[in-house]
Short mmCIF file of N, CA and C in Angstrom, two decimals:
data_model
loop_
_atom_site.label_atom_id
_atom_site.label_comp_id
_atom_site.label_asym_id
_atom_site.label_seq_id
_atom_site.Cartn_x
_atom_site.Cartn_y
_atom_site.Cartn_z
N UNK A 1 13.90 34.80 -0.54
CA UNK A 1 13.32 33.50 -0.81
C UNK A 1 13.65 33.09 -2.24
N UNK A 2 13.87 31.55 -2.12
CA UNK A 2 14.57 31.06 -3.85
C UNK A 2 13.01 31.22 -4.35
N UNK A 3 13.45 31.54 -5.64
CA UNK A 3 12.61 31.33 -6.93
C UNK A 3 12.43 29.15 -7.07
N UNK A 4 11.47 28.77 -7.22
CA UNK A 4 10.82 27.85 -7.61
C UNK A 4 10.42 27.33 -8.95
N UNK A 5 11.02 26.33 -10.08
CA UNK A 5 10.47 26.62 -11.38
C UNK A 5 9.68 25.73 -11.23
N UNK A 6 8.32 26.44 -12.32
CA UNK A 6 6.89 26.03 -12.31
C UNK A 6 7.39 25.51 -13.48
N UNK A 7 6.48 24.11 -13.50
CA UNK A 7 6.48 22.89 -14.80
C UNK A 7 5.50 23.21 -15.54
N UNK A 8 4.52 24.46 -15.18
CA UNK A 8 3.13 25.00 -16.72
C UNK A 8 3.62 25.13 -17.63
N UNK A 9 5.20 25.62 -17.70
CA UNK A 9 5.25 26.04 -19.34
C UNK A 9 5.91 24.85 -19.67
N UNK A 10 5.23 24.65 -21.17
CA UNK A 10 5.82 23.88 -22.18
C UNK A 10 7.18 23.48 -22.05
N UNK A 11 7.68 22.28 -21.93
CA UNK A 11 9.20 21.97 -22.17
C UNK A 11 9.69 21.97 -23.52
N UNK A 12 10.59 22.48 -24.41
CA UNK A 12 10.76 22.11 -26.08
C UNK A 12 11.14 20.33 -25.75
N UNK A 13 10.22 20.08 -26.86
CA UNK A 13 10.71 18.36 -27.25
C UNK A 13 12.33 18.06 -27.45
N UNK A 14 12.96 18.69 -27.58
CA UNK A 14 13.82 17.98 -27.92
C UNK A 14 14.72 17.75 -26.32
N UNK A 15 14.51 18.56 -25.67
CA UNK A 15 15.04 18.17 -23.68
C UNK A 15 14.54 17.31 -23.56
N UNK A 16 13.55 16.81 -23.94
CA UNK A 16 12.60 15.38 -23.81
C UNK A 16 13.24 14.25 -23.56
N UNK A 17 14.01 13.35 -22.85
CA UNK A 17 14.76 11.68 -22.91
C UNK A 17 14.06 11.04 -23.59
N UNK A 18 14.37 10.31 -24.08
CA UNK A 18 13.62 9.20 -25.10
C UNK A 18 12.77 8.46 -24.03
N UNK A 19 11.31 7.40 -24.83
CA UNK A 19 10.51 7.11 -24.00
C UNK A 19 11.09 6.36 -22.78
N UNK A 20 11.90 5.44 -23.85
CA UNK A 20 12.50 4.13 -22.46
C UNK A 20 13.24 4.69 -21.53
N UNK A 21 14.01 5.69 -21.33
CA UNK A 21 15.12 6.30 -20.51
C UNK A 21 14.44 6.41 -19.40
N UNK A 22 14.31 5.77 -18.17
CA UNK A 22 13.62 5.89 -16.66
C UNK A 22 14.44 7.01 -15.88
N UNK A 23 15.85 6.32 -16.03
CA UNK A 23 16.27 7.41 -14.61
C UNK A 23 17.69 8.22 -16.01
N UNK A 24 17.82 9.21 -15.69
CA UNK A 24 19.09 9.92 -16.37
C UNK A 24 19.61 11.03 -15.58
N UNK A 25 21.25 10.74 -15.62
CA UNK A 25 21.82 11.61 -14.43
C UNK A 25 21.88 13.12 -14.77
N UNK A 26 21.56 14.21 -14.11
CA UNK A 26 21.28 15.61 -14.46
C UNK A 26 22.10 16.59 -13.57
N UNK A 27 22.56 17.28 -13.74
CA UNK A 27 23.28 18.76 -12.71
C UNK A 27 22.44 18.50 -11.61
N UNK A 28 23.54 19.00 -10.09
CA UNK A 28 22.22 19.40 -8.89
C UNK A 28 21.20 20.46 -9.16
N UNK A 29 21.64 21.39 -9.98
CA UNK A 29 20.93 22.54 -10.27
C UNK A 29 20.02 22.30 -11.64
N UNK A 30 20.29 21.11 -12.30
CA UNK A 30 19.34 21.01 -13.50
C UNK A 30 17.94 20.11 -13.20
N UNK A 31 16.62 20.93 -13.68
CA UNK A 31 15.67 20.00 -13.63
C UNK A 31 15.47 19.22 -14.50
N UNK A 32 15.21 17.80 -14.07
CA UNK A 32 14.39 17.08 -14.84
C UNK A 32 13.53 17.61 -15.57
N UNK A 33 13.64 16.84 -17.00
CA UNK A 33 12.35 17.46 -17.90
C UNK A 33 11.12 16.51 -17.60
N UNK A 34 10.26 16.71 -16.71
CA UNK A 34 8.92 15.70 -16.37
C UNK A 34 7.72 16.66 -16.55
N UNK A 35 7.62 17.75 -16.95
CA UNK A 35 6.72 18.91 -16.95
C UNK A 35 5.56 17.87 -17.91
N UNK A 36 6.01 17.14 -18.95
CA UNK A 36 5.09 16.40 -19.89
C UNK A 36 4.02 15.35 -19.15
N UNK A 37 4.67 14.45 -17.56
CA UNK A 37 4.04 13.77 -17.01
C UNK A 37 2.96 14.51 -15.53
N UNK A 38 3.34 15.61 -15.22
CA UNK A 38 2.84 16.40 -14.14
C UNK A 38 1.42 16.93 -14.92
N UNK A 39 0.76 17.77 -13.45
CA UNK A 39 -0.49 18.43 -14.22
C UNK A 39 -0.05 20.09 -14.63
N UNK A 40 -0.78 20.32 -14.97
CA UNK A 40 -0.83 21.92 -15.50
C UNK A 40 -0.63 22.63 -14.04
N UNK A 41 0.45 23.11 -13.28
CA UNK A 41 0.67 24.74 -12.15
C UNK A 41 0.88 23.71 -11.45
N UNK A 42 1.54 22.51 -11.69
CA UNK A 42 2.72 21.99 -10.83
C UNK A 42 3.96 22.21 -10.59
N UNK A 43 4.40 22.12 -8.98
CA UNK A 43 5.78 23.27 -8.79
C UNK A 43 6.64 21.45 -8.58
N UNK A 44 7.84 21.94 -9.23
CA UNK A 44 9.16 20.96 -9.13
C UNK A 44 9.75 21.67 -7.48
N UNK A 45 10.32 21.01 -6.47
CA UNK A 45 10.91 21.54 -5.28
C UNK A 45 12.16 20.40 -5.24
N UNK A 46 13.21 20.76 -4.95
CA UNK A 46 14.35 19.88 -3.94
C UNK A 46 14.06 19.20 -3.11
N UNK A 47 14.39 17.83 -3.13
CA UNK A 47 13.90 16.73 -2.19
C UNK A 47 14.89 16.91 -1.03
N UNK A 48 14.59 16.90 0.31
CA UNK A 48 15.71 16.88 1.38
C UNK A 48 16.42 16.13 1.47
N UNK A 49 17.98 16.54 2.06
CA UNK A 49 18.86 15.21 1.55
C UNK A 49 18.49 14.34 2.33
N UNK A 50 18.01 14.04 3.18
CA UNK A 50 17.57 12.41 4.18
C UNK A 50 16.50 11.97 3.89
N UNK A 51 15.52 12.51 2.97
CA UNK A 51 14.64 11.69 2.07
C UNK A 51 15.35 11.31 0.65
N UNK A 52 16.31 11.23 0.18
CA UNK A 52 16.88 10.82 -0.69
C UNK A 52 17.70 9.67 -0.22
N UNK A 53 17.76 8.17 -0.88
CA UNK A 53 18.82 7.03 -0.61
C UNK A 53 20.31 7.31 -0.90
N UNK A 54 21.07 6.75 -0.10
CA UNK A 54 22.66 6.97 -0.26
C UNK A 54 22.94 5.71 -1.01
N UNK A 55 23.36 5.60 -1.46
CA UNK A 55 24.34 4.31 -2.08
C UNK A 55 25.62 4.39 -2.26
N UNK A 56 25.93 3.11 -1.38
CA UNK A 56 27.53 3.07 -1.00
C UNK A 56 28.37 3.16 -2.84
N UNK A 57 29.49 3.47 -2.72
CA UNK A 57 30.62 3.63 -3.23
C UNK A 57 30.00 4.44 -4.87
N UNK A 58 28.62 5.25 -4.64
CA UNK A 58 27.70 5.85 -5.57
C UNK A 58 27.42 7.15 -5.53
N UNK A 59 27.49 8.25 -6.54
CA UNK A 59 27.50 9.54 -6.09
C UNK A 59 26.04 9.59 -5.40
N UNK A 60 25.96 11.27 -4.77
CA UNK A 60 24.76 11.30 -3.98
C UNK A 60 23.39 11.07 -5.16
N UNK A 61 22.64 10.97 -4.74
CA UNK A 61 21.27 11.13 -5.27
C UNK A 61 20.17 12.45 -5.38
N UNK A 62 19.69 12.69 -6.27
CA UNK A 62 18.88 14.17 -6.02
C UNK A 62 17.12 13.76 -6.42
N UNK A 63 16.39 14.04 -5.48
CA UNK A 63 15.64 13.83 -5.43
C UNK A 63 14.63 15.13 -5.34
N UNK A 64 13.45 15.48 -5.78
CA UNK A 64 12.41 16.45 -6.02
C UNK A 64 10.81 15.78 -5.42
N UNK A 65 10.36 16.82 -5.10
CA UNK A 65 9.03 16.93 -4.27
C UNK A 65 8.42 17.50 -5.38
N UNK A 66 7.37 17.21 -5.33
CA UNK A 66 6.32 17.48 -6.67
C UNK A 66 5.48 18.28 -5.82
N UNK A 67 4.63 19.55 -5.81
CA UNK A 67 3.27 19.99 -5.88
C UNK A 67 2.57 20.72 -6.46
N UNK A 68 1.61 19.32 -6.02
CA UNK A 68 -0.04 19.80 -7.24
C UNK A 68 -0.87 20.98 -6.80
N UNK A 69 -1.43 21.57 -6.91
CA UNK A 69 -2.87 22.43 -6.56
C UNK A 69 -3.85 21.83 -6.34
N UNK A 70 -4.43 21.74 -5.41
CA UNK A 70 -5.47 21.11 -4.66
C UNK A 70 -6.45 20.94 -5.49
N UNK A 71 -6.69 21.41 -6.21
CA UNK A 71 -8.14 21.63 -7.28
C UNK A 71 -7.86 21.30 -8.59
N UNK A 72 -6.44 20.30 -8.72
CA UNK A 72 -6.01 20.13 -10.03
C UNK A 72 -6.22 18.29 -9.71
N UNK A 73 -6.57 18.09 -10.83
CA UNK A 73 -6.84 16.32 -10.56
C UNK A 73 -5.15 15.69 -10.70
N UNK A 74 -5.27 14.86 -9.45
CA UNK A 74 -4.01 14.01 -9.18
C UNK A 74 -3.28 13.33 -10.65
N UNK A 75 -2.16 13.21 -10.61
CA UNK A 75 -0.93 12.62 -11.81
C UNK A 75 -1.57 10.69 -11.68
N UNK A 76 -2.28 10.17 -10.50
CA UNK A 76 -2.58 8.70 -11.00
C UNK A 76 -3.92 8.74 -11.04
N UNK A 77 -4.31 7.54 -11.05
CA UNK A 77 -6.32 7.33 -11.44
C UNK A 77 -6.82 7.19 -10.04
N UNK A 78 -7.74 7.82 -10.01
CA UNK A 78 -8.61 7.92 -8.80
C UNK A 78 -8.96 6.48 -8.54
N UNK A 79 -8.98 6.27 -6.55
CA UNK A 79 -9.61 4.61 -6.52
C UNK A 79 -11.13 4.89 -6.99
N UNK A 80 -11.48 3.79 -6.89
CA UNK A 80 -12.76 3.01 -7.35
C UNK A 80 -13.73 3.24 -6.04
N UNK A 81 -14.69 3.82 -6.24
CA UNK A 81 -15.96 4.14 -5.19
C UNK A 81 -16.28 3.27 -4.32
N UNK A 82 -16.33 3.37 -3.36
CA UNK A 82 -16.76 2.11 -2.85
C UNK A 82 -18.15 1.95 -2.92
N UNK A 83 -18.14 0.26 -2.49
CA UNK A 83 -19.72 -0.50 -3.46
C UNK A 83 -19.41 -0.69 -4.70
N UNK A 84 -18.69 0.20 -5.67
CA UNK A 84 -18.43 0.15 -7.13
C UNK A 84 -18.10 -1.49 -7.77
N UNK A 85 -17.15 -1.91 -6.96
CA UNK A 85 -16.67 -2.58 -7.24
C UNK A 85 -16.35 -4.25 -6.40
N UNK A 86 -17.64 -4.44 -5.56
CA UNK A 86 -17.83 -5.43 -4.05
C UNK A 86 -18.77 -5.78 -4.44
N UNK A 87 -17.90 -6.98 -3.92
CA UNK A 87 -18.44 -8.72 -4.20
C UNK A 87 -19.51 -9.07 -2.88
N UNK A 88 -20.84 -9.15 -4.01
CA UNK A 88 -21.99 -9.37 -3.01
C UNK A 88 -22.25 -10.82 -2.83
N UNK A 89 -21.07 -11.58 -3.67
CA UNK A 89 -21.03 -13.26 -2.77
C UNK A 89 -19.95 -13.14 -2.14
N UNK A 90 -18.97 -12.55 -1.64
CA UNK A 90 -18.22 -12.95 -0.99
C UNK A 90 -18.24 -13.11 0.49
N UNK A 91 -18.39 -14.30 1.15
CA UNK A 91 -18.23 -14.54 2.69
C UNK A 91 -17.68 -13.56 3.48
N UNK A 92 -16.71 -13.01 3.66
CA UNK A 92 -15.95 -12.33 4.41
C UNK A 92 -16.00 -10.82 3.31
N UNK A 93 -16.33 -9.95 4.16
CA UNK A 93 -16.46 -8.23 3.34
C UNK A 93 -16.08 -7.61 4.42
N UNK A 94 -14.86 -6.60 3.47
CA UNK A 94 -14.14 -5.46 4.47
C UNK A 94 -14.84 -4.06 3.77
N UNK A 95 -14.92 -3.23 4.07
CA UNK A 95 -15.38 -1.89 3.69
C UNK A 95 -14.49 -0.83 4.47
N UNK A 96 -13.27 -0.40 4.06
CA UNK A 96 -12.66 0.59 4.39
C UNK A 96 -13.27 1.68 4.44
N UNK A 97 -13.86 1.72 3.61
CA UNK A 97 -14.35 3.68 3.67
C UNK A 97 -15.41 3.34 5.09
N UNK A 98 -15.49 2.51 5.84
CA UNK A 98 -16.58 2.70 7.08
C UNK A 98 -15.84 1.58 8.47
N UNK A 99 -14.84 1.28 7.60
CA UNK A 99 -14.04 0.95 8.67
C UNK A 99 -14.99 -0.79 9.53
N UNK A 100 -15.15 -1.40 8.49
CA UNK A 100 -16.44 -2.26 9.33
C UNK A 100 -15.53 -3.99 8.24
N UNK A 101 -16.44 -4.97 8.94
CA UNK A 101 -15.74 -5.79 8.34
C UNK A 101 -16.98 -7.04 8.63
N UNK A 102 -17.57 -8.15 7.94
CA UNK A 102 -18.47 -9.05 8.23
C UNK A 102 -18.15 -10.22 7.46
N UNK A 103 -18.86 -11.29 8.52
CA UNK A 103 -18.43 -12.40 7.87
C UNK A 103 -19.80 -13.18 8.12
N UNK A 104 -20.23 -13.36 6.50
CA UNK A 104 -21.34 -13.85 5.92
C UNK A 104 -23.01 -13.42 7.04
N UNK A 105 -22.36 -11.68 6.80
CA UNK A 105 -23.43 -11.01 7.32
C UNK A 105 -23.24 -10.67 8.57
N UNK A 106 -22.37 -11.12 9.27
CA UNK A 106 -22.16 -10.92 10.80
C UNK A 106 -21.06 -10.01 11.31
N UNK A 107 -21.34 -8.89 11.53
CA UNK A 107 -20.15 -7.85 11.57
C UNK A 107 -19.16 -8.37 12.79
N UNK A 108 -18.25 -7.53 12.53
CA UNK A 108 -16.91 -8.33 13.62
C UNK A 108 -16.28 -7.31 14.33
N UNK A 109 -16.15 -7.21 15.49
CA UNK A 109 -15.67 -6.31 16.40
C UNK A 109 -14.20 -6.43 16.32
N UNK A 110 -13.73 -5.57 15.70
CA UNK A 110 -11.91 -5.59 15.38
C UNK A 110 -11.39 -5.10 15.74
N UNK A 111 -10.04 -5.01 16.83
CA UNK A 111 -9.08 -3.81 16.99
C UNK A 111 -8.79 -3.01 15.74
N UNK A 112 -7.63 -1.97 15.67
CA UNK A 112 -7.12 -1.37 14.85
C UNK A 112 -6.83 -1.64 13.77
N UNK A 113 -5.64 -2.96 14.36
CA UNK A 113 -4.97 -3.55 13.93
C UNK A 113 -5.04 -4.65 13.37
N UNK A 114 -6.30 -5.62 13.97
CA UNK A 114 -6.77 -6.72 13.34
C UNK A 114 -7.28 -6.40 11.94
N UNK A 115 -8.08 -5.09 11.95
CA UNK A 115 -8.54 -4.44 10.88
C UNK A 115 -7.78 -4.28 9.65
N UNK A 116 -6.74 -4.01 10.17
CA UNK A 116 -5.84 -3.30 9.10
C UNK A 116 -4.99 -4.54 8.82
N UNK A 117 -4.93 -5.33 9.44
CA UNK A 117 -4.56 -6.85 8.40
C UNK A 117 -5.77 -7.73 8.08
N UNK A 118 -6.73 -7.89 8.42
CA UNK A 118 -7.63 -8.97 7.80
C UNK A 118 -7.60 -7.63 6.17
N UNK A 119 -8.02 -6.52 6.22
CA UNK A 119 -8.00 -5.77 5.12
C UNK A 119 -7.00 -5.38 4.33
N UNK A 120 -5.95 -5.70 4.53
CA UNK A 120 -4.58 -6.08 3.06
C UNK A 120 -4.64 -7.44 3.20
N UNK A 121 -5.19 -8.59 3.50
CA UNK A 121 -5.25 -10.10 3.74
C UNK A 121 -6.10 -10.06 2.87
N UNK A 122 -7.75 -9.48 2.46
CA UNK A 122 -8.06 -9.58 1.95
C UNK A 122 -8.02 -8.88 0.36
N UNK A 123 -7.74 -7.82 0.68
CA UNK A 123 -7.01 -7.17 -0.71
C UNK A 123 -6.21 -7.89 -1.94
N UNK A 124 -5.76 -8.69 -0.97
CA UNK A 124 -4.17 -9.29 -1.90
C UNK A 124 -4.80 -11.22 -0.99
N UNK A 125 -5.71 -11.55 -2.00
CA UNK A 125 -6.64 -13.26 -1.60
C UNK A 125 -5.39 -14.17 -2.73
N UNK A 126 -5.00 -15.20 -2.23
CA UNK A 126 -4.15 -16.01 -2.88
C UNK A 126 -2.68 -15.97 -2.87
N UNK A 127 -2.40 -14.58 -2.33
CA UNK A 127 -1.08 -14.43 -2.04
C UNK A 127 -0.44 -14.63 -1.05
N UNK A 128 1.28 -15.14 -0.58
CA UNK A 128 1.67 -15.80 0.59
C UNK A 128 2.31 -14.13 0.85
N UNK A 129 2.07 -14.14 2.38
CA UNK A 129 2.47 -12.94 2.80
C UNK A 129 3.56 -13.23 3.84
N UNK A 130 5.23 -12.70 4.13
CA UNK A 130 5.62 -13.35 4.70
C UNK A 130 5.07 -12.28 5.76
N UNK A 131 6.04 -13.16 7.25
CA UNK A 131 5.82 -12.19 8.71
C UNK A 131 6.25 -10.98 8.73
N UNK A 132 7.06 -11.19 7.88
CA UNK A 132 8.33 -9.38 8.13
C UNK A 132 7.47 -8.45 7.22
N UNK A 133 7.20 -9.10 5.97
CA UNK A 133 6.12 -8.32 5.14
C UNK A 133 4.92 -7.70 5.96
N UNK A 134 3.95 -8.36 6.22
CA UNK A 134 2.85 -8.07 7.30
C UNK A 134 3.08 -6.83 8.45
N UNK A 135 4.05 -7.32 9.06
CA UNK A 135 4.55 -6.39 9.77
C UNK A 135 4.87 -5.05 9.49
N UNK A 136 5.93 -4.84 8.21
CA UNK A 136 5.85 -3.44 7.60
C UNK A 136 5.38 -2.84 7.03
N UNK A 137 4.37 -3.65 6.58
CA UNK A 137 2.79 -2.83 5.93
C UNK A 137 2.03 -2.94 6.52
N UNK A 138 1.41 -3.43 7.48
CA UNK A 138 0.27 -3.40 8.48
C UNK A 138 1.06 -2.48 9.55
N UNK A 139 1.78 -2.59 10.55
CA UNK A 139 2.08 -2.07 11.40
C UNK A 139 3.23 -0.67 11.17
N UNK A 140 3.91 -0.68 10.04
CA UNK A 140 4.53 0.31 9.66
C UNK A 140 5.81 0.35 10.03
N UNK A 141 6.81 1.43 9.19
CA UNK A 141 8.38 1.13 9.59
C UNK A 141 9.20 0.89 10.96
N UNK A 142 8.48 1.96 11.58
CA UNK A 142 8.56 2.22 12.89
C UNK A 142 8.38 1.05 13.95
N UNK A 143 7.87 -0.19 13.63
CA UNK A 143 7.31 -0.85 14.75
C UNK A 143 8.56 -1.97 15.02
N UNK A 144 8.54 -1.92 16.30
CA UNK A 144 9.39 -2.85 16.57
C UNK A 144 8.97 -4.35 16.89
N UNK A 145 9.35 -5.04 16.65
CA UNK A 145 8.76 -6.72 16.93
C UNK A 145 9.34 -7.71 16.07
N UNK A 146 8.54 -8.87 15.96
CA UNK A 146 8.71 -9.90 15.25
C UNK A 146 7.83 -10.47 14.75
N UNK A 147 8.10 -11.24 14.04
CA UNK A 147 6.95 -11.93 13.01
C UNK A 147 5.93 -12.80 14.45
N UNK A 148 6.14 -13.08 15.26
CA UNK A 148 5.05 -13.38 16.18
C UNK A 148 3.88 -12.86 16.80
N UNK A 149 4.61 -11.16 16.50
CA UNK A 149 3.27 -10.44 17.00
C UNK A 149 2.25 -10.54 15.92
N UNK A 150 2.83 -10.92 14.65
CA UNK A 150 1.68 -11.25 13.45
C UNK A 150 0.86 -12.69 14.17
N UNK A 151 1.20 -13.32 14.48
CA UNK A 151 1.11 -14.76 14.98
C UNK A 151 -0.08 -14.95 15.69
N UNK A 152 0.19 -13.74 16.80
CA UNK A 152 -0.70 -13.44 17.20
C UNK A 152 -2.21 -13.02 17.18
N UNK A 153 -2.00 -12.09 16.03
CA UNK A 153 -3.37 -10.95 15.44
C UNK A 153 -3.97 -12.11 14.63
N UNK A 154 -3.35 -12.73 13.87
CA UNK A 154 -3.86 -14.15 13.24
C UNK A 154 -4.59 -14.94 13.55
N UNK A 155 -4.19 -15.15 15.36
CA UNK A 155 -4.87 -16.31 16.19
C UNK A 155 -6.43 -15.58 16.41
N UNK A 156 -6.14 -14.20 17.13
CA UNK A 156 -7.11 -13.28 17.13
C UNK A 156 -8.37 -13.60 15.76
N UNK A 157 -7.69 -12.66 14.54
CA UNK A 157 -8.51 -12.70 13.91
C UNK A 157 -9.20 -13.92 13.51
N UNK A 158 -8.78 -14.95 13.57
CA UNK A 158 -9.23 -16.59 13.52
C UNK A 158 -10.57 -16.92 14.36
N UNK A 159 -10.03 -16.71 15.85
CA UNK A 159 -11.24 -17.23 16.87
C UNK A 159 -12.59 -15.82 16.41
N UNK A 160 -12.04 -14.43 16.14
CA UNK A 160 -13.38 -13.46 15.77
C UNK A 160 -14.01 -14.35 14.25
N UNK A 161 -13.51 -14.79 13.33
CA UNK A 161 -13.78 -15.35 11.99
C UNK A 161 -14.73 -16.27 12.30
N UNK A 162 -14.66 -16.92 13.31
CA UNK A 162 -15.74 -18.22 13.75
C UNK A 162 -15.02 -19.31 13.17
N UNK A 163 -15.40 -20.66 14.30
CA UNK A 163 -15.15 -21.98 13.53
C UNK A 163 -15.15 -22.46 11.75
N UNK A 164 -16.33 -21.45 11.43
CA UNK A 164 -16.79 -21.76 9.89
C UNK A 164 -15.66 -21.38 9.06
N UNK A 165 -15.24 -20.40 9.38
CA UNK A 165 -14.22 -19.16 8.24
C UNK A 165 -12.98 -19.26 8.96
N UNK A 166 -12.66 -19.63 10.15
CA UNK A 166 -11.24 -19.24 10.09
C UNK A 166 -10.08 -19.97 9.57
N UNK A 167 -9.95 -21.10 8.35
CA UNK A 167 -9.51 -21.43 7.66
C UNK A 167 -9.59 -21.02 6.37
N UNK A 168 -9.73 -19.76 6.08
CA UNK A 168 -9.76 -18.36 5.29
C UNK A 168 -8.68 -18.01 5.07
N UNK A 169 -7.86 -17.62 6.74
CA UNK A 169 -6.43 -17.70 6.81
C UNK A 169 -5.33 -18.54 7.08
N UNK A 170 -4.67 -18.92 5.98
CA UNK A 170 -3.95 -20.41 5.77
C UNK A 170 -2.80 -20.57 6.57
N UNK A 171 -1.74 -21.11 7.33
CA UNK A 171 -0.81 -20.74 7.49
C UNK A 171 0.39 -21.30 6.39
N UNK A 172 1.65 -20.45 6.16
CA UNK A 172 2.31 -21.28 4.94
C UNK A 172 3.47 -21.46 5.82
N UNK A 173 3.56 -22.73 6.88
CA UNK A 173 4.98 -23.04 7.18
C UNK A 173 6.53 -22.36 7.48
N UNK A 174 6.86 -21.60 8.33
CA UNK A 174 8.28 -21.21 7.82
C UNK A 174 8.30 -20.13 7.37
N UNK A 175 7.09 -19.67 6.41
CA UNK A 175 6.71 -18.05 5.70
C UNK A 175 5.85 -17.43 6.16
N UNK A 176 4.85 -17.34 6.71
CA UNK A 176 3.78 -16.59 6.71
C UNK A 176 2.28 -16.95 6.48
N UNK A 177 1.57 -16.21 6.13
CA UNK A 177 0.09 -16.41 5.86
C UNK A 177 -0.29 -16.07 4.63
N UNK A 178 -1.71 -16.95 4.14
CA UNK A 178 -2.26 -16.21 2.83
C UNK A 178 -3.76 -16.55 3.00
N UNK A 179 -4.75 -15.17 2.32
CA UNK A 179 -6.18 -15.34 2.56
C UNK A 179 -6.26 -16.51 1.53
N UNK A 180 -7.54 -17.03 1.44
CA UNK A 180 -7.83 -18.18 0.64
C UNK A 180 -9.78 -17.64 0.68
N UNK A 181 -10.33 -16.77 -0.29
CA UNK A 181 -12.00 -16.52 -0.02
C UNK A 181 -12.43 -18.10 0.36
N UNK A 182 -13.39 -17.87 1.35
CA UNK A 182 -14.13 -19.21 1.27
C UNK A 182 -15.46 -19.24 0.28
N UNK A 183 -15.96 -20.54 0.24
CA UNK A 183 -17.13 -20.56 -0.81
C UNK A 183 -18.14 -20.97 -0.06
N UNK A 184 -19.08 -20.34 -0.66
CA UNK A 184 -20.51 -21.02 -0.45
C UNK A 184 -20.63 -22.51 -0.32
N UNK A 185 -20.81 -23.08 0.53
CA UNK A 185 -21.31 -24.78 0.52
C UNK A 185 -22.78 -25.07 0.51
#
């Protein structure tokens, strides 16, 4: 079995790239010096070559798998608790961590899927989302279709929204959809 180098020990500063340097080309066999951005008894691993991008008329790419220790706090910032941070005027409330969703108090019986777009719809309020977008983040790489089956879940989530709210979700012509919070009248 290969030996694995562990990123605990100290890198000397001077292997260090300067701050701005993002990507810099290295041996297949040389690691990146990132030991400074990882946590303490994080292992560097070889990324497989079909999780790595090809680029035409571009040498290959080398890519690395990072792992942490379960009991070591994650390399980004923990989300935000839920409740922490929910809007007790807002008309329409999604609550992921319980999987539930209400509109101005009235919970809403949602497929999966309705779920999982009214909740990046509402995540991301003001923004135009196109169909193809929607599709590969709500439904994922894998799914086959068209921007109609969004069309659809839309109409859905509209008639569950009630007469009052379902102009919440706007349509933008030609592109797609965007939430719009409604207000108190």
């Amino acid at each position: 079995m290969a030996t694995t180098p562990s990123l605990s020990t100290p890198v000397p500063s001077a292997s260090v790239p300067p701050a701005r340097a993002r990507l810099r080309a290295v041996d297949r066999d040389d690691v990146a010096a990132v030991a400074h951005l990882l946590p303490p008894g994080a292992t560097l691993l070889p990324a497989p070559p079909d999780a790595v991008p090809v680029l035409p008329g571009r040498p290959p790419m080398v890519g690395y798998l990072v792992l942490v220790p379960a009991d070591r706090q994650p390399p980004f910032p923990a989300p935000a608790p839920a409740g922490a941070a929910e809007d007790t005027d807002a008309l329409i409330r999604v609550d992921p961590a319980r999987r539930t969703a209400e509109v101005d108090g009235r919970r809403l019986d949602l497929t999966y899927l309705e779920f999982e777009l009214l909740a990046h719809l509402v995540a991301h309020p003001d923004r135009v989302h196109t169909r193809d977008r929607l599709v590969s983040t709500v439904w994922g790489y894998g799914h086959v279709g068209d921007g109609r089956t969004v069309d659809v879940h839309i109409a859905r989530l509209r008639r569950k929204l009630g007469p009052e709210f379902r102009d919440a979700i706007r349509t933008v012509r030609r592109v797609g959809y965007t939430y719009v919070p409604p207000v108190r009248r």
